[in-house]
């Protein structure tokens, strides 16, 4: 049976396809994290040589994201050339790395066309993590940040925190 999108997922998918950067403040169990991973899987299959990072607030969650993405790639009949607990490379030379926010070396030495930040509201030292990640982004790269509110934050407070983090990141544009 084909995957049927909920109205909220349709709205998010439209934003992912039409916006360079997307911040999604969401409720639990709405399928938004899965939708963001599926969007990454489709780009990995359709864009040979693309480099993607999936980022989570802890190591075990980043590994789960990569496993889930691997399953999606298999369903899309992608040929996985190599895989480890931290990366997948397809026969098309597209690759995805699983990263953990808060790591001293997050993203260093790599360049990404798409960065999917899952549960970004839970990142330790989130402004440092986002600064490091955006430094790894290609010129026309895309960043997706999605998160539920924490037990102490309302959705609007979480959005305010994320926007404060973004304002601390210097944005440089080339001419």
Short mmCIF file of C-alpha atoms in Angstrom, two decimals:
data_model
loop_
_atom_site.label_atom_id
_atom_site.label_comp_id
_atom_site.label_asym_id
_atom_site.label_seq_id
_atom_site.Cartn_x
_atom_site.Cartn_y
_atom_site.Cartn_z
CA UNK A 1 0.00 0.00 0.00
CA UNK A 2 1.37 3.44 -0.90
CA UNK A 3 2.41 5.84 1.80
CA UNK A 4 -0.45 8.29 2.37
CA UNK A 5 0.57 11.66 3.77
CA UNK A 6 -1.38 13.48 6.46
CA UNK A 7 -2.23 17.14 5.82
CA UNK A 8 0.56 18.26 8.18
CA UNK A 9 3.04 16.05 6.33
CA UNK A 10 1.92 17.54 2.99
CA UNK A 11 2.63 21.02 4.33
CA UNK A 12 6.08 19.98 5.58
CA UNK A 13 6.92 18.17 2.33
CA UNK A 14 5.98 21.28 0.36
CA UNK A 15 8.34 23.35 2.55
CA UNK A 16 11.17 20.80 2.17
CA UNK A 17 10.85 20.83 -1.61
CA UNK A 18 10.58 24.59 -1.96
CA UNK A 19 12.69 26.13 0.83
CA UNK A 20 16.44 26.09 1.23
CA UNK A 21 16.23 25.89 5.02
CA UNK A 22 13.34 24.61 7.09
CA UNK A 23 12.62 24.71 10.82
CA UNK A 24 9.81 22.42 11.93
CA UNK A 25 8.36 22.67 15.44
CA UNK A 26 6.21 19.58 15.78
CA UNK A 27 4.18 17.41 18.06
CA UNK A 28 5.05 13.80 18.77
CA UNK A 29 3.99 10.89 16.59
CA UNK A 30 3.14 12.97 13.52
CA UNK A 31 5.59 11.19 11.22
CA UNK A 32 7.62 14.34 10.57
CA UNK A 33 11.00 12.81 11.45
CA UNK A 34 10.21 9.87 9.17
CA UNK A 35 9.14 12.24 6.40
CA UNK A 36 12.41 14.20 6.70
CA UNK A 37 14.41 10.96 6.47
CA UNK A 38 12.37 9.83 3.46
CA UNK A 39 13.04 13.18 1.77
CA UNK A 40 16.79 12.58 2.37
CA UNK A 41 16.50 9.03 0.99
CA UNK A 42 14.82 10.26 -2.19
CA UNK A 43 17.51 12.90 -2.71
CA UNK A 44 20.23 10.27 -2.14
CA UNK A 45 18.68 8.08 -4.83
CA UNK A 46 17.91 10.83 -7.36
CA UNK A 47 21.07 12.95 -7.01
CA UNK A 48 24.24 10.93 -7.72
CA UNK A 49 27.18 12.07 -5.62
CA UNK A 50 25.11 13.96 -3.04
CA UNK A 51 26.42 14.02 0.51
CA UNK A 52 23.92 14.01 3.40
CA UNK A 53 24.30 14.22 7.17
CA UNK A 54 21.68 13.07 9.65
CA UNK A 55 22.25 14.56 13.08
CA UNK A 56 20.74 13.61 16.44
CA UNK A 57 21.17 14.72 20.03
CA UNK A 58 22.83 11.47 21.08
CA UNK A 59 24.79 8.63 19.52
CA UNK A 60 22.12 5.92 19.79
CA UNK A 61 19.52 8.13 18.12
CA UNK A 62 21.90 9.03 15.27
CA UNK A 63 22.45 5.30 14.71
CA UNK A 64 18.69 4.67 14.68
CA UNK A 65 18.20 7.42 12.10
CA UNK A 66 20.84 5.82 9.88
CA UNK A 67 19.24 2.35 10.24
CA UNK A 68 15.82 3.80 9.38
CA UNK A 69 17.30 5.61 6.37
CA UNK A 70 19.01 2.41 5.26
CA UNK A 71 15.64 0.61 5.28
CA UNK A 72 14.11 3.38 3.18
CA UNK A 73 16.98 3.17 0.69
CA UNK A 74 16.42 -0.58 0.37
CA UNK A 75 12.70 0.01 -0.27
CA UNK A 76 13.68 2.48 -3.00
CA UNK A 77 15.91 -0.26 -4.51
CA UNK A 78 19.09 1.74 -4.01
CA UNK A 79 22.30 -0.27 -4.28
CA UNK A 80 24.29 0.10 -1.07
CA UNK A 81 27.98 -0.16 -1.91
CA UNK A 82 29.28 0.08 1.66
CA UNK A 83 27.85 0.66 5.10
CA UNK A 84 28.98 0.93 8.69
CA UNK A 85 27.32 2.10 11.88
CA UNK A 86 28.22 5.69 10.92
CA UNK A 87 27.78 5.89 7.14
CA UNK A 88 26.18 4.48 4.02
CA UNK A 89 27.55 4.85 0.50
CA UNK A 90 25.46 4.06 -2.55
CA UNK A 91 26.71 2.75 -5.89
CA UNK A 92 25.94 6.24 -7.30
CA UNK A 93 28.59 7.66 -4.90
CA UNK A 94 25.86 9.36 -2.86
CA UNK A 95 26.63 9.04 0.83
CA UNK A 96 25.09 9.71 4.22
CA UNK A 97 26.85 10.11 7.56
CA UNK A 98 25.27 9.82 11.02
CA UNK A 99 26.52 12.57 13.33
CA UNK A 100 25.97 13.37 17.00
CA UNK A 101 25.45 16.97 18.10
CA UNK A 102 27.86 17.94 20.86
CA UNK A 103 30.76 16.01 19.35
CA UNK A 104 33.92 18.12 19.13
CA UNK A 105 34.47 16.99 15.55
CA UNK A 106 30.92 17.26 14.24
CA UNK A 107 31.11 17.58 10.49
CA UNK A 108 34.80 18.49 10.35
CA UNK A 109 36.51 17.54 7.11
CA UNK A 110 33.23 16.90 5.30
CA UNK A 111 30.96 18.82 2.95
CA UNK A 112 27.20 18.22 2.85
CA UNK A 113 24.46 19.20 0.41
CA UNK A 114 21.74 18.27 2.91
CA UNK A 115 21.84 18.27 6.70
CA UNK A 116 18.87 16.82 8.59
CA UNK A 117 18.90 17.82 12.27
CA UNK A 118 16.50 15.63 14.23
CA UNK A 119 15.23 16.85 17.62
CA UNK A 120 17.42 19.97 17.35
CA UNK A 121 15.83 21.42 20.49
CA UNK A 122 17.63 18.78 22.56
CA UNK A 123 21.17 19.48 21.32
CA UNK A 124 23.78 20.33 23.94
CA UNK A 125 25.73 23.45 22.96
CA UNK A 126 23.32 23.81 20.08
CA UNK A 127 24.72 27.08 18.74
CA UNK A 128 28.19 25.48 18.43
CA UNK A 129 26.74 22.40 16.75
CA UNK A 130 24.80 24.48 14.21
CA UNK A 131 27.81 26.73 13.53
CA UNK A 132 29.98 23.67 12.87
CA UNK A 133 27.36 22.04 10.68
CA UNK A 134 26.59 25.10 8.59
CA UNK A 135 30.33 25.51 7.96
CA UNK A 136 30.18 22.09 6.23
CA UNK A 137 27.30 23.05 3.98
CA UNK A 138 27.76 23.45 0.23
CA UNK A 139 26.91 26.83 -1.28
CA UNK A 140 23.42 25.72 -2.30
CA UNK A 141 23.03 23.26 0.56
CA UNK A 142 19.87 22.70 2.58
CA UNK A 143 19.38 22.43 6.35
CA UNK A 144 16.31 20.84 7.91
CA UNK A 145 15.81 21.26 11.66
CA UNK A 146 12.93 19.49 13.35
CA UNK A 147 12.12 19.13 17.02
CA UNK A 148 9.38 18.55 19.53
CA UNK A 149 9.17 20.90 22.48
CA UNK A 150 10.84 19.73 25.69
CA UNK A 151 8.82 19.11 28.83
CA UNK A 152 9.60 22.66 29.98
CA UNK A 153 9.16 24.44 26.62
CA UNK A 154 6.08 25.26 24.66
CA UNK A 155 6.35 25.05 20.88
CA UNK A 156 6.64 28.85 20.60
CA UNK A 157 9.43 28.93 23.22
CA UNK A 158 11.30 26.20 21.30
CA UNK A 159 10.97 28.12 18.04
CA UNK A 160 12.27 31.23 19.82
CA UNK A 161 15.32 29.29 21.07
CA UNK A 162 16.08 27.93 17.60
CA UNK A 163 15.76 31.38 16.04
CA UNK A 164 18.16 32.80 18.69
CA UNK A 165 20.69 30.11 17.77
CA UNK A 166 20.39 30.95 14.09
CA UNK A 167 20.91 34.66 14.77
CA UNK A 168 24.24 33.83 16.50
CA UNK A 169 25.50 32.06 13.38
CA UNK A 170 27.18 34.43 10.97
CA UNK A 171 25.71 34.19 7.51
CA UNK A 172 28.14 34.91 4.68
CA UNK A 173 27.02 35.21 1.11
CA UNK A 174 29.24 35.20 -1.94
CA UNK A 175 28.85 37.59 -4.86
#
